[in-house]
GROMACS .gro file of C-alpha atoms in nm:
model
  478
    1UNK     CA    1  -0.036  -1.336   0.600
    2UNK     CA    2  -0.010  -1.007   0.832
    3UNK     CA    3   0.341  -0.904   0.724
    4UNK     CA    4   0.446  -0.818   1.070
    5UNK     CA    5   0.432  -1.205   1.194
    6UNK     CA    6   0.603  -1.276   0.927
    7UNK     CA    7   0.905  -1.019   1.005
    8UNK     CA    8   0.864  -1.156   1.341
    9UNK     CA    9   0.889  -1.508   1.232
   10UNK     CA   10   1.218  -1.423   1.042
   11UNK     CA   11   1.333  -1.250   1.340
   12UNK     CA   12   1.267  -1.575   1.547
   13UNK     CA   13   1.442  -1.780   1.322
   14UNK     CA   14   1.739  -1.512   1.335
   15UNK     CA   15   1.775  -1.522   1.753
   16UNK     CA   16   1.739  -1.883   1.709
   17UNK     CA   17   2.068  -1.890   1.462
   18UNK     CA   18   2.268  -1.614   1.667
   19UNK     CA   19   2.236  -1.858   1.955
   20UNK     CA   20   2.332  -2.158   1.767
   21UNK     CA   21   2.655  -1.995   1.656
   22UNK     CA   22   2.739  -1.838   1.986
   23UNK     CA   23   2.634  -2.130   2.218
   24UNK     CA   24   2.752  -2.454   2.023
   25UNK     CA   25   3.143  -2.425   2.161
   26UNK     CA   26   3.035  -2.463   2.491
   27UNK     CA   27   2.921  -2.799   2.400
   28UNK     CA   28   3.195  -2.875   2.150
   29UNK     CA   29   3.453  -2.761   2.377
   30UNK     CA   30   3.377  -3.081   2.624
   31UNK     CA   31   3.486  -3.298   2.363
   32UNK     CA   32   3.753  -3.078   2.221
   33UNK     CA   33   3.963  -3.086   2.541
   34UNK     CA   34   4.144  -3.313   2.726
   35UNK     CA   35   3.961  -3.442   3.062
   36UNK     CA   36   4.032  -3.276   3.402
   37UNK     CA   37   4.182  -3.521   3.625
   38UNK     CA   38   3.998  -3.560   3.913
   39UNK     CA   39   4.135  -3.810   4.111
   40UNK     CA   40   4.312  -3.589   4.383
   41UNK     CA   41   4.003  -3.425   4.455
   42UNK     CA   42   3.853  -3.502   4.794
   43UNK     CA   43   3.526  -3.726   4.804
   44UNK     CA   44   3.339  -3.451   4.931
   45UNK     CA   45   3.420  -3.214   4.661
   46UNK     CA   46   3.336  -3.421   4.364
   47UNK     CA   47   3.008  -3.601   4.253
   48UNK     CA   48   3.046  -4.019   4.143
   49UNK     CA   49   2.978  -4.116   3.811
   50UNK     CA   50   2.620  -4.102   3.694
   51UNK     CA   51   2.621  -4.416   3.450
   52UNK     CA   52   2.961  -4.601   3.474
   53UNK     CA   53   2.833  -4.845   3.178
   54UNK     CA   54   2.771  -4.509   2.967
   55UNK     CA   55   3.084  -4.379   3.044
   56UNK     CA   56   3.298  -4.701   2.980
   57UNK     CA   57   3.116  -4.708   2.643
   58UNK     CA   58   3.175  -4.380   2.511
   59UNK     CA   59   3.566  -4.341   2.629
   60UNK     CA   60   3.565  -4.120   2.306
   61UNK     CA   61   3.337  -3.854   2.361
   62UNK     CA   62   3.533  -3.786   2.685
   63UNK     CA   63   3.878  -3.780   2.495
   64UNK     CA   64   3.985  -3.438   2.330
   65UNK     CA   65   4.267  -3.302   2.165
   66UNK     CA   66   4.365  -2.977   2.291
   67UNK     CA   67   4.529  -2.984   2.678
   68UNK     CA   68   4.360  -2.637   2.737
   69UNK     CA   69   4.331  -2.552   3.140
   70UNK     CA   70   4.007  -2.422   3.308
   71UNK     CA   71   4.151  -2.081   3.311
   72UNK     CA   72   4.203  -2.105   2.897
   73UNK     CA   73   3.870  -2.238   2.858
   74UNK     CA   74   3.739  -2.008   3.044
   75UNK     CA   75   3.935  -1.720   2.803
   76UNK     CA   76   3.828  -1.927   2.507
   77UNK     CA   77   3.451  -1.884   2.594
   78UNK     CA   78   3.469  -1.494   2.727
   79UNK     CA   79   3.590  -1.394   2.388
   80UNK     CA   80   3.325  -1.396   2.200
   81UNK     CA   81   3.203  -1.098   2.422
   82UNK     CA   82   3.533  -0.865   2.396
   83UNK     CA   83   3.433  -0.809   1.998
   84UNK     CA   84   3.046  -0.823   2.112
   85UNK     CA   85   3.027  -0.559   2.317
   86UNK     CA   86   3.226  -0.310   2.084
   87UNK     CA   87   2.958  -0.325   1.822
   88UNK     CA   88   2.646  -0.256   1.990
   89UNK     CA   89   2.646   0.119   2.014
   90UNK     CA   90   2.743   0.125   1.633
   91UNK     CA   91   2.462  -0.162   1.508
   92UNK     CA   92   2.208   0.084   1.713
   93UNK     CA   93   2.329   0.415   1.510
   94UNK     CA   94   2.350   0.232   1.168
   95UNK     CA   95   2.025   0.030   1.217
   96UNK     CA   96   1.842   0.382   1.312
   97UNK     CA   97   2.020   0.535   1.029
   98UNK     CA   98   1.993   0.329   0.758
   99UNK     CA   99   1.723   0.037   0.883
  100UNK     CA  100   1.781  -0.315   1.031
  101UNK     CA  101   1.750  -0.541   0.766
  102UNK     CA  102   2.085  -0.512   0.641
  103UNK     CA  103   2.272  -0.477   0.982
  104UNK     CA  104   2.117  -0.766   1.111
  105UNK     CA  105   2.152  -0.962   0.802
  106UNK     CA  106   2.536  -0.885   0.757
  107UNK     CA  107   2.587  -0.945   1.124
  108UNK     CA  108   2.422  -1.275   1.140
  109UNK     CA  109   2.591  -1.370   0.785
  110UNK     CA  110   2.959  -1.312   0.870
  111UNK     CA  111   2.889  -1.487   1.234
  112UNK     CA  112   2.790  -1.823   1.013
  113UNK     CA  113   3.110  -1.785   0.825
  114UNK     CA  114   3.358  -1.749   1.102
  115UNK     CA  115   3.174  -2.040   1.281
  116UNK     CA  116   3.252  -2.254   0.967
  117UNK     CA  117   3.585  -2.168   0.967
  118UNK     CA  118   3.630  -2.291   1.342
  119UNK     CA  119   3.753  -2.637   1.289
  120UNK     CA  120   4.017  -2.501   1.054
  121UNK     CA  121   4.146  -2.232   1.239
  122UNK     CA  122   4.163  -2.437   1.580
  123UNK     CA  123   4.388  -2.693   1.392
  124UNK     CA  124   4.585  -2.429   1.254
  125UNK     CA  125   4.658  -2.141   1.544
  126UNK     CA  126   4.477  -2.389   1.842
  127UNK     CA  127   4.334  -2.194   2.157
  128UNK     CA  128   4.496  -1.844   2.005
  129UNK     CA  129   4.332  -1.863   1.659
  130UNK     CA  130   3.973  -1.967   1.801
  131UNK     CA  131   4.015  -1.682   2.042
  132UNK     CA  132   4.075  -1.443   1.754
  133UNK     CA  133   3.783  -1.611   1.585
  134UNK     CA  134   3.574  -1.613   1.865
  135UNK     CA  135   3.650  -1.205   1.878
  136UNK     CA  136   3.579  -1.201   1.495
  137UNK     CA  137   3.219  -1.358   1.531
  138UNK     CA  138   3.106  -1.144   1.839
  139UNK     CA  139   3.173  -0.808   1.660
  140UNK     CA  140   2.978  -0.952   1.399
  141UNK     CA  141   2.688  -1.104   1.605
  142UNK     CA  142   2.710  -0.723   1.847
  143UNK     CA  143   2.444  -0.545   1.600
  144UNK     CA  144   2.173  -0.811   1.596
  145UNK     CA  145   1.991  -0.672   1.922
  146UNK     CA  146   1.989  -0.328   1.854
  147UNK     CA  147   1.891  -0.371   1.476
  148UNK     CA  148   1.604  -0.614   1.558
  149UNK     CA  149   1.504  -0.344   1.850
  150UNK     CA  150   1.470  -0.092   1.596
  151UNK     CA  151   1.242  -0.316   1.302
  152UNK     CA  152   1.064  -0.396   1.613
  153UNK     CA  153   0.979  -0.045   1.646
  154UNK     CA  154   0.874   0.009   1.298
  155UNK     CA  155   0.683  -0.318   1.274
  156UNK     CA  156   0.482  -0.426   1.588
  157UNK     CA  157   0.232  -0.193   1.781
  158UNK     CA  158   0.218  -0.159   2.144
  159UNK     CA  159  -0.104  -0.351   2.229
  160UNK     CA  160   0.102  -0.669   2.114
  161UNK     CA  161   0.463  -0.554   2.207
  162UNK     CA  162   0.508  -0.824   2.450
  163UNK     CA  163   0.349  -1.118   2.290
  164UNK     CA  164   0.508  -1.035   1.967
  165UNK     CA  165   0.850  -0.989   2.140
  166UNK     CA  166   0.805  -1.307   2.345
  167UNK     CA  167   0.768  -1.513   1.982
  168UNK     CA  168   1.079  -1.329   1.828
  169UNK     CA  169   1.262  -1.395   2.180
  170UNK     CA  170   1.136  -1.799   2.166
  171UNK     CA  171   1.419  -1.810   1.883
  172UNK     CA  172   1.685  -1.739   2.199
  173UNK     CA  173   1.573  -2.043   2.428
  174UNK     CA  174   1.515  -2.273   2.112
  175UNK     CA  175   1.835  -2.158   2.012
  176UNK     CA  176   1.998  -2.284   2.312
  177UNK     CA  177   1.807  -2.610   2.295
  178UNK     CA  178   1.907  -2.694   1.929
  179UNK     CA  179   2.282  -2.572   2.039
  180UNK     CA  180   2.297  -2.807   2.346
  181UNK     CA  181   2.050  -3.125   2.215
  182UNK     CA  182   2.183  -3.116   1.845
  183UNK     CA  183   2.549  -3.071   1.959
  184UNK     CA  184   2.497  -3.332   2.182
  185UNK     CA  185   2.368  -3.580   1.919
  186UNK     CA  186   2.611  -3.497   1.662
  187UNK     CA  187   2.894  -3.534   1.896
  188UNK     CA  188   2.791  -3.883   1.977
  189UNK     CA  189   2.791  -4.014   1.677
  190UNK     CA  190   3.039  -3.774   1.491
  191UNK     CA  191   3.335  -3.560   1.518
  192UNK     CA  192   3.311  -3.215   1.647
  193UNK     CA  193   3.411  -3.028   1.364
  194UNK     CA  194   3.048  -3.126   1.188
  195UNK     CA  195   2.879  -2.903   1.476
  196UNK     CA  196   3.037  -2.584   1.357
  197UNK     CA  197   2.967  -2.716   0.993
  198UNK     CA  198   2.618  -2.757   1.053
  199UNK     CA  199   2.510  -2.444   1.248
  200UNK     CA  200   2.740  -2.233   1.026
  201UNK     CA  201   2.538  -2.377   0.735
  202UNK     CA  202   2.185  -2.323   0.858
  203UNK     CA  203   2.303  -1.950   0.922
  204UNK     CA  204   2.340  -1.891   0.560
  205UNK     CA  205   2.063  -2.059   0.471
  206UNK     CA  206   1.885  -1.799   0.697
  207UNK     CA  207   2.040  -1.521   0.573
  208UNK     CA  208   1.916  -1.610   0.170
  209UNK     CA  209   1.525  -1.576   0.324
  210UNK     CA  210   1.607  -1.261   0.523
  211UNK     CA  211   1.727  -1.063   0.213
  212UNK     CA  212   1.462  -1.158   0.007
  213UNK     CA  213   1.143  -1.128   0.263
  214UNK     CA  214   1.253  -0.891   0.519
  215UNK     CA  215   1.177  -0.508   0.494
  216UNK     CA  216   1.256  -0.180   0.728
  217UNK     CA  217   0.932  -0.079   0.775
  218UNK     CA  218   0.579  -0.111   0.612
  219UNK     CA  219   0.633   0.155   0.408
  220UNK     CA  220   0.922  -0.015   0.230
  221UNK     CA  221   0.722  -0.372   0.167
  222UNK     CA  222   0.568  -0.446  -0.159
  223UNK     CA  223   0.381  -0.678  -0.067
  224UNK     CA  224   0.187  -0.549   0.222
  225UNK     CA  225  -0.150  -0.501   0.210
  226UNK     CA  226  -0.330  -0.123   0.194
  227UNK     CA  227  -0.513  -0.259   0.548
  228UNK     CA  228  -0.205  -0.375   0.697
  229UNK     CA  229  -0.035  -0.048   0.659
  230UNK     CA  230  -0.292   0.156   0.738
  231UNK     CA  231  -0.336  -0.036   1.062
  232UNK     CA  232   0.043   0.027   1.157
  233UNK     CA  233   0.069   0.339   1.090
  234UNK     CA  234  -0.214   0.471   1.317
  235UNK     CA  235  -0.069   0.241   1.579
  236UNK     CA  236   0.284   0.339   1.522
  237UNK     CA  237   0.288   0.718   1.433
  238UNK     CA  238   0.205   0.824   1.779
  239UNK     CA  239   0.548   0.784   1.935
  240UNK     CA  240   0.747   0.627   1.632
  241UNK     CA  241   0.877   0.916   1.369
  242UNK     CA  242   1.099   0.911   1.070
  243UNK     CA  243   1.335   1.172   1.020
  244UNK     CA  244   1.370   1.221   1.384
  245UNK     CA  245   1.661   1.457   1.545
  246UNK     CA  246   2.012   1.306   1.612
  247UNK     CA  247   2.037   1.075   1.941
  248UNK     CA  248   1.975   1.320   2.211
  249UNK     CA  249   2.258   1.185   2.458
  250UNK     CA  250   2.213   1.421   2.695
  251UNK     CA  251   1.838   1.345   2.814
  252UNK     CA  252   1.932   0.967   2.783
  253UNK     CA  253   2.270   0.930   2.991
  254UNK     CA  254   2.059   1.187   3.280
  255UNK     CA  255   1.760   0.965   3.258
  256UNK     CA  256   1.657   0.771   3.582
  257UNK     CA  257   1.491   0.485   3.444
  258UNK     CA  258   1.771   0.452   3.188
  259UNK     CA  259   1.972   0.397   3.424
  260UNK     CA  260   1.744   0.157   3.626
  261UNK     CA  261   1.713  -0.035   3.292
  262UNK     CA  262   2.073  -0.033   3.268
  263UNK     CA  263   2.185  -0.180   3.590
  264UNK     CA  264   1.878  -0.480   3.615
  265UNK     CA  265   2.034  -0.578   3.250
  266UNK     CA  266   2.380  -0.581   3.393
  267UNK     CA  267   2.225  -0.792   3.659
  268UNK     CA  268   2.023  -1.018   3.416
  269UNK     CA  269   2.285  -1.121   3.210
  270UNK     CA  270   2.554  -1.178   3.483
  271UNK     CA  271   2.303  -1.448   3.584
  272UNK     CA  272   2.219  -1.539   3.232
  273UNK     CA  273   2.576  -1.561   3.072
  274UNK     CA  274   2.690  -1.794   3.399
  275UNK     CA  275   2.467  -2.022   3.328
  276UNK     CA  276   2.437  -1.997   2.950
  277UNK     CA  277   2.779  -2.027   2.867
  278UNK     CA  278   2.938  -2.270   3.154
  279UNK     CA  279   2.616  -2.491   3.271
  280UNK     CA  280   2.687  -2.780   3.032
  281UNK     CA  281   3.058  -2.775   3.221
  282UNK     CA  282   2.880  -2.794   3.544
  283UNK     CA  283   2.706  -3.042   3.419
  284UNK     CA  284   2.992  -3.268   3.288
  285UNK     CA  285   3.270  -3.204   3.533
  286UNK     CA  286   3.037  -3.175   3.840
  287UNK     CA  287   2.753  -3.400   3.807
  288UNK     CA  288   2.933  -3.626   3.565
  289UNK     CA  289   2.648  -3.682   3.278
  290UNK     CA  290   2.773  -3.810   2.971
  291UNK     CA  291   2.784  -3.605   2.658
  292UNK     CA  292   2.452  -3.686   2.528
  293UNK     CA  293   2.238  -3.698   2.886
  294UNK     CA  294   2.464  -3.272   2.927
  295UNK     CA  295   2.304  -3.226   2.560
  296UNK     CA  296   1.915  -3.283   2.693
  297UNK     CA  297   1.945  -3.176   3.046
  298UNK     CA  298   2.127  -2.849   2.920
  299UNK     CA  299   1.821  -2.778   2.710
  300UNK     CA  300   1.574  -2.881   2.937
  301UNK     CA  301   1.546  -2.493   3.086
  302UNK     CA  302   1.540  -2.358   2.763
  303UNK     CA  303   1.209  -2.553   2.687
  304UNK     CA  304   1.035  -2.487   2.982
  305UNK     CA  305   1.108  -2.074   2.942
  306UNK     CA  306   0.941  -2.107   2.592
  307UNK     CA  307   0.595  -2.251   2.757
  308UNK     CA  308   0.638  -2.004   3.050
  309UNK     CA  309   0.746  -1.725   2.826
  310UNK     CA  310   0.438  -1.744   2.576
  311UNK     CA  311   0.206  -1.723   2.917
  312UNK     CA  312   0.369  -1.443   3.079
  313UNK     CA  313   0.403  -1.229   2.794
  314UNK     CA  314   0.003  -1.285   2.706
  315UNK     CA  315  -0.077  -1.213   3.064
  316UNK     CA  316   0.145  -0.905   3.065
  317UNK     CA  317  -0.022  -0.771   2.777
  318UNK     CA  318  -0.389  -0.869   2.850
  319UNK     CA  319  -0.326  -0.703   3.264
  320UNK     CA  320  -0.211  -0.372   3.046
  321UNK     CA  321  -0.439  -0.311   2.805
  322UNK     CA  322  -0.737  -0.395   3.017
  323UNK     CA  323  -0.580  -0.121   3.279
  324UNK     CA  324  -0.561  -0.374   3.557
  325UNK     CA  325  -0.212  -0.258   3.608
  326UNK     CA  326   0.035   0.019   3.498
  327UNK     CA  327   0.279  -0.022   3.288
  328UNK     CA  328   0.544   0.019   3.487
  329UNK     CA  329   0.407  -0.178   3.753
  330UNK     CA  330   0.374  -0.474   3.505
  331UNK     CA  331   0.768  -0.394   3.411
  332UNK     CA  332   0.891  -0.397   3.776
  333UNK     CA  333   0.689  -0.722   3.899
  334UNK     CA  334   0.813  -0.919   3.597
  335UNK     CA  335   1.143  -0.788   3.620
  336UNK     CA  336   1.117  -0.904   4.032
  337UNK     CA  337   1.035  -1.270   3.897
  338UNK     CA  338   1.320  -1.277   3.654
  339UNK     CA  339   1.600  -1.219   3.885
  340UNK     CA  340   1.472  -1.290   4.253
  341UNK     CA  341   1.344  -1.656   4.193
  342UNK     CA  342   1.619  -1.734   4.002
  343UNK     CA  343   1.872  -1.687   4.255
  344UNK     CA  344   1.677  -1.866   4.535
  345UNK     CA  345   1.669  -2.158   4.292
  346UNK     CA  346   1.989  -2.114   4.175
  347UNK     CA  347   2.158  -2.094   4.541
  348UNK     CA  348   1.940  -2.436   4.652
  349UNK     CA  349   2.090  -2.572   4.340
  350UNK     CA  350   2.416  -2.512   4.480
  351UNK     CA  351   2.366  -2.682   4.826
  352UNK     CA  352   2.165  -2.975   4.646
  353UNK     CA  353   2.514  -3.141   4.648
  354UNK     CA  354   2.499  -3.438   4.400
  355UNK     CA  355   2.143  -3.474   4.424
  356UNK     CA  356   2.123  -3.458   4.052
  357UNK     CA  357   1.722  -3.471   4.049
  358UNK     CA  358   1.701  -3.187   4.271
  359UNK     CA  359   1.984  -2.998   4.095
  360UNK     CA  360   1.768  -3.030   3.729
  361UNK     CA  361   1.480  -2.923   3.897
  362UNK     CA  362   1.614  -2.618   4.045
  363UNK     CA  363   1.814  -2.495   3.740
  364UNK     CA  364   1.510  -2.570   3.542
  365UNK     CA  365   1.281  -2.338   3.767
  366UNK     CA  366   1.535  -2.085   3.802
  367UNK     CA  367   1.618  -2.072   3.410
  368UNK     CA  368   1.217  -2.125   3.318
  369UNK     CA  369   1.143  -1.801   3.584
  370UNK     CA  370   1.437  -1.593   3.406
  371UNK     CA  371   1.181  -1.586   3.101
  372UNK     CA  372   1.009  -1.287   3.247
  373UNK     CA  373   1.293  -1.050   3.208
  374UNK     CA  374   1.133  -0.999   2.873
  375UNK     CA  375   0.782  -0.864   2.960
  376UNK     CA  376   0.975  -0.702   3.227
  377UNK     CA  377   1.352  -0.589   3.072
  378UNK     CA  378   1.349  -0.629   2.765
  379UNK     CA  379   1.057  -0.456   2.621
  380UNK     CA  380   1.158  -0.149   2.829
  381UNK     CA  381   1.347  -0.006   2.592
  382UNK     CA  382   1.086   0.044   2.369
  383UNK     CA  383   0.841   0.196   2.645
  384UNK     CA  384   1.100   0.459   2.696
  385UNK     CA  385   1.179   0.526   2.354
  386UNK     CA  386   1.027   0.390   2.014
  387UNK     CA  387   1.205   0.609   1.820
  388UNK     CA  388   1.592   0.527   1.987
  389UNK     CA  389   1.511   0.194   2.081
  390UNK     CA  390   1.789   0.105   1.879
  391UNK     CA  391   2.064   0.328   2.056
  392UNK     CA  392   1.909   0.224   2.399
  393UNK     CA  393   1.921  -0.181   2.355
  394UNK     CA  394   2.312  -0.096   2.226
  395UNK     CA  395   2.351   0.086   2.554
  396UNK     CA  396   2.238  -0.177   2.763
  397UNK     CA  397   2.254  -0.466   2.615
  398UNK     CA  398   2.627  -0.378   2.507
  399UNK     CA  399   2.717  -0.264   2.858
  400UNK     CA  400   2.551  -0.584   3.012
  401UNK     CA  401   2.726  -0.793   2.744
  402UNK     CA  402   3.078  -0.729   2.939
  403UNK     CA  403   2.964  -0.969   3.191
  404UNK     CA  404   2.984  -1.228   2.919
  405UNK     CA  405   3.383  -1.145   2.938
  406UNK     CA  406   3.376  -1.131   3.331
  407UNK     CA  407   3.195  -1.458   3.428
  408UNK     CA  408   3.317  -1.721   3.210
  409UNK     CA  409   3.698  -1.568   3.331
  410UNK     CA  410   3.554  -1.599   3.668
  411UNK     CA  411   3.421  -1.929   3.679
  412UNK     CA  412   3.774  -2.031   3.523
  413UNK     CA  413   3.924  -1.853   3.837
  414UNK     CA  414   3.680  -1.965   4.105
  415UNK     CA  415   3.639  -2.294   3.989
  416UNK     CA  416   3.994  -2.437   3.876
  417UNK     CA  417   3.906  -2.788   4.005
  418UNK     CA  418   3.514  -2.798   3.899
  419UNK     CA  419   3.417  -2.851   4.310
  420UNK     CA  420   3.090  -2.827   4.451
  421UNK     CA  421   3.234  -2.546   4.697
  422UNK     CA  422   3.434  -2.371   4.401
  423UNK     CA  423   3.101  -2.321   4.175
  424UNK     CA  424   2.924  -2.259   4.539
  425UNK     CA  425   3.105  -1.906   4.564
  426UNK     CA  426   3.022  -1.853   4.214
  427UNK     CA  427   2.678  -1.896   4.235
  428UNK     CA  428   2.634  -1.670   4.582
  429UNK     CA  429   2.810  -1.373   4.350
  430UNK     CA  430   2.542  -1.455   4.095
  431UNK     CA  431   2.251  -1.443   4.406
  432UNK     CA  432   2.413  -1.106   4.509
  433UNK     CA  433   2.415  -0.931   4.185
  434UNK     CA  434   2.048  -1.016   4.109
  435UNK     CA  435   1.955  -0.831   4.392
  436UNK     CA  436   2.121  -0.562   4.413
  437UNK     CA  437   2.052  -0.481   4.026
  438UNK     CA  438   1.674  -0.537   4.133
  439UNK     CA  439   1.659  -0.314   4.382
  440UNK     CA  440   1.800  -0.041   4.195
  441UNK     CA  441   1.521  -0.091   3.901
  442UNK     CA  442   1.237  -0.129   4.125
  443UNK     CA  443   1.345   0.241   4.259
  444UNK     CA  444   1.375   0.399   3.929
  445UNK     CA  445   1.211   0.223   3.663
  446UNK     CA  446   0.924   0.338   3.406
  447UNK     CA  447   0.726   0.183   3.159
  448UNK     CA  448   0.623   0.552   3.035
  449UNK     CA  449   0.736   0.709   2.706
  450UNK     CA  450   1.003   0.963   2.796
  451UNK     CA  451   0.940   1.316   2.669
  452UNK     CA  452   1.297   1.328   2.502
  453UNK     CA  453   1.152   1.065   2.254
  454UNK     CA  454   0.933   1.324   2.070
  455UNK     CA  455   1.110   1.497   1.797
  456UNK     CA  456   0.871   1.831   1.862
  457UNK     CA  457   1.049   1.833   2.230
  458UNK     CA  458   1.366   1.793   2.094
  459UNK     CA  459   1.338   2.049   1.814
  460UNK     CA  460   1.228   2.298   2.044
  461UNK     CA  461   1.509   2.258   2.290
  462UNK     CA  462   1.738   2.319   2.046
  463UNK     CA  463   1.629   2.617   1.850
  464UNK     CA  464   1.600   2.763   2.176
  465UNK     CA  465   1.952   2.707   2.248
  466UNK     CA  466   2.025   2.816   1.876
  467UNK     CA  467   1.842   3.154   1.946
  468UNK     CA  468   2.049   3.200   2.296
  469UNK     CA  469   2.370   3.115   2.120
  470UNK     CA  470   2.383   3.445   1.891
  471UNK     CA  471   2.246   3.673   2.206
  472UNK     CA  472   2.518   3.569   2.402
  473UNK     CA  473   2.789   3.662   2.110
  474UNK     CA  474   2.620   4.005   2.039
  475UNK     CA  475   2.661   4.056   2.419
  476UNK     CA  476   3.026   4.003   2.408
  477UNK     CA  477   3.104   4.152   2.098
  478UNK     CA  478   2.929   4.499   2.203
   0.00000   0.00000   0.00000
């Protein structure tokens, strides 16, 4: 088996576990908390019960233990990202310095351990203890994306970049499916602590396999064939180097393509985290789906995303390799698909009211087309600088992750009663953010390797600066 595909498989399961550990609380919290009293709502602002029989026969499913307001739940769901944004840059720098294997592995290991600790901590300290634990989970999980980007830069050739990266990122969608579907089944038959024990245990099992089978690059791998090593060396050495100079911060922070990538990453994550974190609550509190149906329907968009993602990634690689479209234009087209179409469908869902079929179809289509972000946004950091892909991913994904803090809080503030009109405001904000950030990307983005990726360029520039400094001091002294 080609070892780059084994690394991709392990990375796929890394993302799968990372997202199950991150999202399972969004489902479990619907059973942990006392249900919202909706008797004072206007009939125009709430949907009728979806299935009276199912609701009556599953009263215990909706009855929680903790009396947490929507505001408190928003703080709990956003607290993960308080820690998550802090460790992105350290994770990128550590992975570029020491390799991505142990940086990523330790991050996911501690995330799994903290997940297993959730039931005990909540029983002991309720919402305060859960918030602290979620912050710690975020700190551990923040290194995963930049570390994986560093591994990808050393294992994936450019001609396979979109497809292999797509296969890895399918772990995100399957992780969301696993978190929502399996959580719904577990919550129907068992108590909510089982959700955290199950997903945390799977994370620990993954770590053992990762420790044994993953390596930082082909040169370190003891089992890789000479043929594959030679192929990867030839395919990657053009833009990926060892012993690179320190991070060229000035060049990165003055690069228009970098700022375009950062802007659209913020916009994409704003919409993604709004739906990823709060869609189960919308399904339960607004559309009145019971917990098991909620789990299935919340995972449906992710299932469709997987099918679409494989197609669009294959098509993008094919078009770029055949020179039918430039890499820059391929990134811009995919990014526009991943922002503009979801913006339209999300607004359409908000005006579909209680027509559950229309709402589910529109949310499904919106989240499906967001999968174009992978061959549009996610791989763009590898386009701009394979050598510093971990740092660029850390900057863009780290800054964009602040939206994970802000969006659950905004939902708690803007939709305290979980009514249709309140949620409509939330979705209009998503629409405007999508539109603005995509415009910035279209104006300034690039799919070409930047000159500051080349160690020779950086070394020459720094040598010239070192020559100028002694001359300047000489002039001052004499």
